[in-house]
JSON list of C-alpha atoms and ligand atoms in Angstrom, two decimals:
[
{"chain": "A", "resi": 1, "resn": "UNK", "atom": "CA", "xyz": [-5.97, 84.63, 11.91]},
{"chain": "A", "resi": 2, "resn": "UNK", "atom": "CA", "xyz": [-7.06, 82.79, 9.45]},
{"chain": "A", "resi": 3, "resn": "UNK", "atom": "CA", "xyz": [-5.06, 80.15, 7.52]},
{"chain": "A", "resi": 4, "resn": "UNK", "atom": "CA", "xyz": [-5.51, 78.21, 3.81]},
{"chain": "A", "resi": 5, "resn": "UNK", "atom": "CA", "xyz": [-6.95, 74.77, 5.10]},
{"chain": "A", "resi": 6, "resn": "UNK", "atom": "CA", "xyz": [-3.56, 73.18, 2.65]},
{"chain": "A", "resi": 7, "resn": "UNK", "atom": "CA", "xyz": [-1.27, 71.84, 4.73]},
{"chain": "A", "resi": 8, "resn": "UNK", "atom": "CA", "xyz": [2.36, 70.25, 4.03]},
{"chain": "A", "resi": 9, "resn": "UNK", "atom": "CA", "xyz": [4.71, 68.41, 5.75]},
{"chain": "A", "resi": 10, "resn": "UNK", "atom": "CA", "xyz": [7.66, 69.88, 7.24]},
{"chain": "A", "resi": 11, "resn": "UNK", "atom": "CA", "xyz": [10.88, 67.70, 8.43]},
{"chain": "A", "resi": 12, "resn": "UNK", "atom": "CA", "xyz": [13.28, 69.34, 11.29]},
{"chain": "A", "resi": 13, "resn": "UNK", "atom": "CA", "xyz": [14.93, 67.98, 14.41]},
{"chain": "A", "resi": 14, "resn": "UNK", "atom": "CA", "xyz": [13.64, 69.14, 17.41]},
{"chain": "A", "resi": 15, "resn": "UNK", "atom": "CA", "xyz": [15.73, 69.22, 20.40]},
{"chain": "A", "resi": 16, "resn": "UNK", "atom": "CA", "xyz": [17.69, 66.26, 18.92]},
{"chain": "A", "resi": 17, "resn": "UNK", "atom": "CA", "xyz": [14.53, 64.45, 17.67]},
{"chain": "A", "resi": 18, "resn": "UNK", "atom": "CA", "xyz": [13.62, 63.93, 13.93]},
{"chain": "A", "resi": 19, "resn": "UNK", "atom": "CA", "xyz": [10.09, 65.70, 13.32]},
{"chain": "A", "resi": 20, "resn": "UNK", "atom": "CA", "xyz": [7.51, 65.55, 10.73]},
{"chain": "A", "resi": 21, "resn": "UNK", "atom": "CA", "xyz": [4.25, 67.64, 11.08]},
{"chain": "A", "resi": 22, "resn": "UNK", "atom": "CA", "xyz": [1.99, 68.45, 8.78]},
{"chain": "A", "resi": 23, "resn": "UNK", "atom": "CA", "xyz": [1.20, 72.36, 9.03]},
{"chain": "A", "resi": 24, "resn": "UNK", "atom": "CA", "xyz": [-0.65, 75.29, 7.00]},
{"chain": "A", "resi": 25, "resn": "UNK", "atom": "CA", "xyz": [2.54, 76.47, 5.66]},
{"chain": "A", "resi": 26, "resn": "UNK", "atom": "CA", "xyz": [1.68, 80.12, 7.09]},
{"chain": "A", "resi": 27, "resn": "UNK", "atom": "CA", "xyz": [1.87, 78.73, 10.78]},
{"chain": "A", "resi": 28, "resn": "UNK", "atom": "CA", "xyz": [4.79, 79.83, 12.43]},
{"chain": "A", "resi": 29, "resn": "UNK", "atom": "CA", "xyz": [7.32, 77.62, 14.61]},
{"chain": "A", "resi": 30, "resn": "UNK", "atom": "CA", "xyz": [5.76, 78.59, 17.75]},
{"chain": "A", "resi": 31, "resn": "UNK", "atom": "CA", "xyz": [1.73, 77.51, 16.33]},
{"chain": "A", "resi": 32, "resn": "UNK", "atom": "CA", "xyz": [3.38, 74.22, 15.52]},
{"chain": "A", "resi": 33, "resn": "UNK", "atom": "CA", "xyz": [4.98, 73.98, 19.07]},
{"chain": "A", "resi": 34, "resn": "UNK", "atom": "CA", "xyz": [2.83, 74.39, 21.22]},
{"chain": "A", "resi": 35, "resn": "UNK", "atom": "CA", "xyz": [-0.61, 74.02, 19.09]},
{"chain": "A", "resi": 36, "resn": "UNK", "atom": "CA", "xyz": [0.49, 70.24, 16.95]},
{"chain": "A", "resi": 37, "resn": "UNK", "atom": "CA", "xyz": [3.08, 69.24, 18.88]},
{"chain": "A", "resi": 38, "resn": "UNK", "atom": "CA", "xyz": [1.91, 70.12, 22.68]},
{"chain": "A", "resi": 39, "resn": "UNK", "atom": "CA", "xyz": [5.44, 71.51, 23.46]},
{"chain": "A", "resi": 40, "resn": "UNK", "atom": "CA", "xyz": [3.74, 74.28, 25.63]},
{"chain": "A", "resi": 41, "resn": "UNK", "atom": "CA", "xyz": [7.19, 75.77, 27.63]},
{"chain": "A", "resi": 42, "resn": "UNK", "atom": "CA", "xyz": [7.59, 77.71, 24.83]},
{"chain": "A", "resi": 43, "resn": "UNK", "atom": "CA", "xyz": [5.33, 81.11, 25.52]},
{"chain": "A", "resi": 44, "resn": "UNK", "atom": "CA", "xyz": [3.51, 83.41, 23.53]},
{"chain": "A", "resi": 45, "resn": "UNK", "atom": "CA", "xyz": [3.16, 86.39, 25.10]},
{"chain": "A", "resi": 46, "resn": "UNK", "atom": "CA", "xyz": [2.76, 89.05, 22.46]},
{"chain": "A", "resi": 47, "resn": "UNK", "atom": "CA", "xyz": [2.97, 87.06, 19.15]},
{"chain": "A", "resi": 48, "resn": "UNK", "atom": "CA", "xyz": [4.71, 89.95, 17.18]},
{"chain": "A", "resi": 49, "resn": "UNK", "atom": "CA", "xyz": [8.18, 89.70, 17.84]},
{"chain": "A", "resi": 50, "resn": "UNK", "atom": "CA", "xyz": [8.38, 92.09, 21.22]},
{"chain": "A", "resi": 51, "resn": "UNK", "atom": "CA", "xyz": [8.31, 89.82, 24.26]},
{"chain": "A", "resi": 52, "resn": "UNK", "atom": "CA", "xyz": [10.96, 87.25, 23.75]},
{"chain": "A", "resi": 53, "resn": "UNK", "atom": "CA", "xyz": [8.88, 84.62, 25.37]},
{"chain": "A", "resi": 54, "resn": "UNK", "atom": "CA", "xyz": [8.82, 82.43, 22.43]},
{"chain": "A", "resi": 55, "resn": "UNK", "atom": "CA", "xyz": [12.47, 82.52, 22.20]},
{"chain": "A", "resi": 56, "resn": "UNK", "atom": "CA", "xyz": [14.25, 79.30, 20.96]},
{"chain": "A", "resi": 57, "resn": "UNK", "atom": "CA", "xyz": [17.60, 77.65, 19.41]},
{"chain": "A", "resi": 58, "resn": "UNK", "atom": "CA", "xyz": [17.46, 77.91, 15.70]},
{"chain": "A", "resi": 59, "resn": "UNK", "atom": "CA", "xyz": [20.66, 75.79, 14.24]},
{"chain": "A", "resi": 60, "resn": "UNK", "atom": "CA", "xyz": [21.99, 76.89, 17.76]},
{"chain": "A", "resi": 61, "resn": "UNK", "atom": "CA", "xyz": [21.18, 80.67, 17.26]},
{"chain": "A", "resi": 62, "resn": "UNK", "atom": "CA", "xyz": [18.26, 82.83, 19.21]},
{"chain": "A", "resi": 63, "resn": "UNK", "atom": "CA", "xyz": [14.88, 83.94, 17.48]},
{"chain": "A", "resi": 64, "resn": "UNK", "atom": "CA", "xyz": [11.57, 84.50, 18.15]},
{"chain": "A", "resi": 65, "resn": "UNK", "atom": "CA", "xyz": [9.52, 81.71, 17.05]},
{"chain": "A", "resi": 66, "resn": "UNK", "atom": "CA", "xyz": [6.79, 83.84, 16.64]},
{"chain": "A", "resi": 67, "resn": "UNK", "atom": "CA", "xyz": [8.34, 85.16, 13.47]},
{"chain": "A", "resi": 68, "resn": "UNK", "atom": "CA", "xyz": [9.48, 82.47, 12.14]},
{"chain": "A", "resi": 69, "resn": "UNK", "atom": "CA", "xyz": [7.32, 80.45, 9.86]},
{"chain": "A", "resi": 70, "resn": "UNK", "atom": "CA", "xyz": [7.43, 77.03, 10.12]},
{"chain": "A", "resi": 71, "resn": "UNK", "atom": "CA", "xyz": [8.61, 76.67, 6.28]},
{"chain": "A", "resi": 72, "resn": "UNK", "atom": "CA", "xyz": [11.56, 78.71, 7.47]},
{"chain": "A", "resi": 73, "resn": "UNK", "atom": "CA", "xyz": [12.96, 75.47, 10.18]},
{"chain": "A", "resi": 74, "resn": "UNK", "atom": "CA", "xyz": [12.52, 72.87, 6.98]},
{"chain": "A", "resi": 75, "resn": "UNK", "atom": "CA", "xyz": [15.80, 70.62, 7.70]},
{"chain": "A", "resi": 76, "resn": "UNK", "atom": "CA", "xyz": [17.22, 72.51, 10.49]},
{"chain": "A", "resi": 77, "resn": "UNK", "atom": "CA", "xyz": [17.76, 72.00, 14.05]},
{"chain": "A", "resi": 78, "resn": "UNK", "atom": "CA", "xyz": [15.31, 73.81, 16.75]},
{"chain": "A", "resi": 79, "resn": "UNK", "atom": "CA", "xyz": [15.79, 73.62, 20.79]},
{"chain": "A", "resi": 80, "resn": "UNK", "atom": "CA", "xyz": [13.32, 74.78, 22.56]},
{"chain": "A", "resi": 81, "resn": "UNK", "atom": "CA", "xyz": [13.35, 75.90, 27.08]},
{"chain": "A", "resi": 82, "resn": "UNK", "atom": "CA", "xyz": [12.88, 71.63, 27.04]},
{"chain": "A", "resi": 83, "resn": "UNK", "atom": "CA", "xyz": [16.17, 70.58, 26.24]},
{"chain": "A", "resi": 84, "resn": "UNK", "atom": "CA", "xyz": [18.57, 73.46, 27.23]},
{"chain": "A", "resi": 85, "resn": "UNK", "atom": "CA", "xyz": [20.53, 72.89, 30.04]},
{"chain": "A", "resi": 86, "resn": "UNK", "atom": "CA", "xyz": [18.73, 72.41, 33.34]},
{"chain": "A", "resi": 87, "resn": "UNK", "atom": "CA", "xyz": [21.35, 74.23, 35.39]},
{"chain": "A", "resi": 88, "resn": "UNK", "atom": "CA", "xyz": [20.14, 77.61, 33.61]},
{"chain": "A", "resi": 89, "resn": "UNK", "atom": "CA", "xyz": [16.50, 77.34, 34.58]},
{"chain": "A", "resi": 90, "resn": "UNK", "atom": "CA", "xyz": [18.02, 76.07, 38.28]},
{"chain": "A", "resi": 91, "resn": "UNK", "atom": "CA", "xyz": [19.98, 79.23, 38.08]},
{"chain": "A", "resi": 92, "resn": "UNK", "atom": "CA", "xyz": [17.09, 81.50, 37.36]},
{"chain": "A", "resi": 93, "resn": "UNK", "atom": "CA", "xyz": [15.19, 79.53, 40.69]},
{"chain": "A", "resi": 94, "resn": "UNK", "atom": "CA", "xyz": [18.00, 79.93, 43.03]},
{"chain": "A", "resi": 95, "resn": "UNK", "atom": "CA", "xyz": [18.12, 83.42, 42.50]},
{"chain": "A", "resi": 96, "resn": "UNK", "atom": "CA", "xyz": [14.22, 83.99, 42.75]},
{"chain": "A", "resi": 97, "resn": "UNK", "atom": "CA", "xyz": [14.27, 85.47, 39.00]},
{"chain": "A", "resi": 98, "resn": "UNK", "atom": "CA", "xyz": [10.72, 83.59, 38.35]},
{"chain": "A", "resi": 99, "resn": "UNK", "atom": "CA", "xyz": [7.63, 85.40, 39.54]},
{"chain": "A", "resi": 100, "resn": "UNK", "atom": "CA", "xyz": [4.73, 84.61, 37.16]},
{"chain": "A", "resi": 101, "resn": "UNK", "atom": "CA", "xyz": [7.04, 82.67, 34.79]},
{"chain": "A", "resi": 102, "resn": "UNK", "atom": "CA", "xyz": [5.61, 83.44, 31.79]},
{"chain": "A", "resi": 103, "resn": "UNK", "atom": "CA", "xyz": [8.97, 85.38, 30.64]},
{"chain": "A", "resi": 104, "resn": "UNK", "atom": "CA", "xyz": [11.09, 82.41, 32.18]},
{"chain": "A", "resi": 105, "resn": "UNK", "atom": "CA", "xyz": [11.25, 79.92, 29.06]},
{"chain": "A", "resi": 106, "resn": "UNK", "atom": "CA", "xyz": [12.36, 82.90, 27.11]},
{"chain": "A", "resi": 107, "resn": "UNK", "atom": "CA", "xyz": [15.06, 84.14, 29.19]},
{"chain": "A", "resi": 108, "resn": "UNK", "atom": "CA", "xyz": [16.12, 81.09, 29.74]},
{"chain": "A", "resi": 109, "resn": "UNK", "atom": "CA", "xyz": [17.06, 79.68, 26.37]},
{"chain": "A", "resi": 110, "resn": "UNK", "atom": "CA", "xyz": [18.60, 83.54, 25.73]},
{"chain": "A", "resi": 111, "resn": "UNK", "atom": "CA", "xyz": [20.95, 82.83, 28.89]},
{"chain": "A", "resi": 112, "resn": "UNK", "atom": "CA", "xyz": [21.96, 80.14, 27.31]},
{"chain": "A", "resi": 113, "resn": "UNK", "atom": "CA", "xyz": [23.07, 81.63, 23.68]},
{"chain": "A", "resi": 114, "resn": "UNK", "atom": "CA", "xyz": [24.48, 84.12, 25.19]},
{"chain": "A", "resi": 115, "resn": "UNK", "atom": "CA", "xyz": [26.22, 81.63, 27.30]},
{"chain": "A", "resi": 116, "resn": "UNK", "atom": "CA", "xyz": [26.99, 79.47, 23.84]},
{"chain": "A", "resi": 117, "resn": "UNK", "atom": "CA", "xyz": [28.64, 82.87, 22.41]},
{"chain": "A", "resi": 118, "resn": "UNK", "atom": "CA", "xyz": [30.37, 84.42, 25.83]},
{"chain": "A", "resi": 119, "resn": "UNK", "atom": "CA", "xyz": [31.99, 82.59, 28.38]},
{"chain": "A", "resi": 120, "resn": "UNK", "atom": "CA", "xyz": [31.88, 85.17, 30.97]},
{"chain": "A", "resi": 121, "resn": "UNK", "atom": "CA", "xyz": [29.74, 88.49, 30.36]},
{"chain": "A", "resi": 122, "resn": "UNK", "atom": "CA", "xyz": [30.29, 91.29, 31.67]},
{"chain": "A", "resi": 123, "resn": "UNK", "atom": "CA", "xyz": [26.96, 92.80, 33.33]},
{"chain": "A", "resi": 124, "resn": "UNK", "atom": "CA", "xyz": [26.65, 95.12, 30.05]},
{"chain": "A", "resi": 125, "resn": "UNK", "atom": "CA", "xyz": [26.67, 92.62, 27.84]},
{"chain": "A", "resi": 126, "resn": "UNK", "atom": "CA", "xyz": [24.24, 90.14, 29.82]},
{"chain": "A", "resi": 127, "resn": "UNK", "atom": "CA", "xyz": [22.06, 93.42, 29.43]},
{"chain": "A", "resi": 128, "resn": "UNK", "atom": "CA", "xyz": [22.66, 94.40, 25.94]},
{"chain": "A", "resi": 129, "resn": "UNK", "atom": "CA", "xyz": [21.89, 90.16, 25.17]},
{"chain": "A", "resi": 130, "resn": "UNK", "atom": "CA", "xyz": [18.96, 90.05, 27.11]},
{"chain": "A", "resi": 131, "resn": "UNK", "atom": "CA", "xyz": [17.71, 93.19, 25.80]},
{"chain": "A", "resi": 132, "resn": "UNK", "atom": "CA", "xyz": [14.71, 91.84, 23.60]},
{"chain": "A", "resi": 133, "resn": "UNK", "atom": "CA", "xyz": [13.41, 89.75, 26.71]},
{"chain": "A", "resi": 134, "resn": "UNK", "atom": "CA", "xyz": [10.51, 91.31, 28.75]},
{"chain": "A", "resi": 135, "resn": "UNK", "atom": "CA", "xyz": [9.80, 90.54, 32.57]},
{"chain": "A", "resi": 136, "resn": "UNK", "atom": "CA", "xyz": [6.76, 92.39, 34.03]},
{"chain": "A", "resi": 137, "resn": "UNK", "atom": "CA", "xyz": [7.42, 91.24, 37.47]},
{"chain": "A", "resi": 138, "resn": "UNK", "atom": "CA", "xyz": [10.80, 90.87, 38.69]},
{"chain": "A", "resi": 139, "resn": "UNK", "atom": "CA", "xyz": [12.01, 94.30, 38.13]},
{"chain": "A", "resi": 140, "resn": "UNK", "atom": "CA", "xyz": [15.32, 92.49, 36.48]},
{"chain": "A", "resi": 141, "resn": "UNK", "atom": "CA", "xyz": [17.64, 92.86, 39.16]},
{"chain": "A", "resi": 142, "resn": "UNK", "atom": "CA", "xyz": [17.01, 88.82, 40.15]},
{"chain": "A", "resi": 143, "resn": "UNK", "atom": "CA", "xyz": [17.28, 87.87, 36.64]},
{"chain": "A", "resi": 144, "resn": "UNK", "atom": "CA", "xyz": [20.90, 90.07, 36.17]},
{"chain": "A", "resi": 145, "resn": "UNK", "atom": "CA", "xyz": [22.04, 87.98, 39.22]},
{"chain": "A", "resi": 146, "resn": "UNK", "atom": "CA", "xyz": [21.17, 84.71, 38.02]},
{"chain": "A", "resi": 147, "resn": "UNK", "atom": "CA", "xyz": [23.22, 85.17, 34.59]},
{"chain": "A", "resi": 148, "resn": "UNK", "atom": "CA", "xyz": [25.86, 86.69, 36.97]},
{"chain": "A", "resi": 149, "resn": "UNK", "atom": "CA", "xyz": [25.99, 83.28, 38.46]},
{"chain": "A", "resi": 150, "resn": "UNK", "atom": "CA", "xyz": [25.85, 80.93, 35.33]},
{"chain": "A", "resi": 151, "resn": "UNK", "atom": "CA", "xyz": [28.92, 83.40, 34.02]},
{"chain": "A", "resi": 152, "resn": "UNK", "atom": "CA", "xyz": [32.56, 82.29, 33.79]},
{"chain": "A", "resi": 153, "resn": "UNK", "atom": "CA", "xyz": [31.05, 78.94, 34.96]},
{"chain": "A", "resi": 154, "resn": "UNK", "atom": "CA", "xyz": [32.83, 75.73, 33.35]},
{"chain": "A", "resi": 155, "resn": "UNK", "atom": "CA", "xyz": [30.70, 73.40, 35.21]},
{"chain": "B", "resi": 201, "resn": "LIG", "atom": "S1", "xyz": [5.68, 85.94, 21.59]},
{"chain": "B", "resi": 201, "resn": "LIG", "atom": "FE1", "xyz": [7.35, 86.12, 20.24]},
{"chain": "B", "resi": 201, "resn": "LIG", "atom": "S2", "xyz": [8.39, 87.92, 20.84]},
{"chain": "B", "resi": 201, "resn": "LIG", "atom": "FE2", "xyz": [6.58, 87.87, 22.08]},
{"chain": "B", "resi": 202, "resn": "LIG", "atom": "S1", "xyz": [8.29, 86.58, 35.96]},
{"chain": "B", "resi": 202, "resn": "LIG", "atom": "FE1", "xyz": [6.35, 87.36, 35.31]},
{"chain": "B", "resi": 202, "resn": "LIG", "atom": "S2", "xyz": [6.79, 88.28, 33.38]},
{"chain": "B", "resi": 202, "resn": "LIG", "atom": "FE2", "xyz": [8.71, 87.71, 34.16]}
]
């Protein structure tokens, strides 16, 4: 795609951080992740809004950094696979829910806003969160069972 060669600065904390960047204010959050900042767990996988692999914290809510434009995270607080707590990615490896792990970031940072919103899902509603996150490899069935695990869990 092509972008106007203007850029601006932008201001947002990033996974407790303070952030400036200076962007073409039609890049989106996950261009300025992974392409300025070098914050590569964050995946693109389909770049339209299908995949969930570019999912990330946004003032402690879920979206798909592919849609959002950077102009759209001015003063506001983004988390990204990096900082979210390790014991959901260990939860996912445990329970051999990574194959390729290119989906893994994405489910992983879902897990935990569902987590953030639900204490301890039922397996309907770990499948009706997880819903807009793709996996081409595991089949799901891994992935179910390492959400299972994290649920009801105070630790
Ligand atoms: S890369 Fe954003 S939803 Fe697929
Ligand atoms: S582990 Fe390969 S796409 Fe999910």
């Amino acid at each position: 795609m092509q972008y106007s060669r203007v850029e601006k600065e932008f201001f947002f904390r990033l996974n407790g951080e303070e952030v400036r960047v200076r962007a073409p204010p039609g890049y989106t959050l996950l261009e300025v992740l992974r392409h300025i900042l070098h914050l590569t767990g964050t995946k693109d996988g389909c770049s339209s809004g299908d995949c969930g692999a570019c999912t990330v914290l946004l003032d402690g809510r879920a979206v798909h950094s592919c849609l959002t434009l950077i102009s759209q995270v001015e003063g506001r607080e983004v988390t990204t696979v990096e900082a979210v707590d390790e014991k959901v990615a260990d939860a996912y490896a445990r329970h051999g829910a990574v194959q390729c792990g290119y989906c893994t970031p994405g489910f992983v940072v879902a897990t935990a806003y569902l987590l953030s919103k639900m204490h301890n899902p039922s397996d309907a509603e770990i499948r009706e969160w997880l819903r807009g996150n793709l996996c081409r490899c595991t089949g799901y069935v891994k992935i179910l069972k390492a959400v299972e695990s994290l649920a009801g869990d105070d630790g």
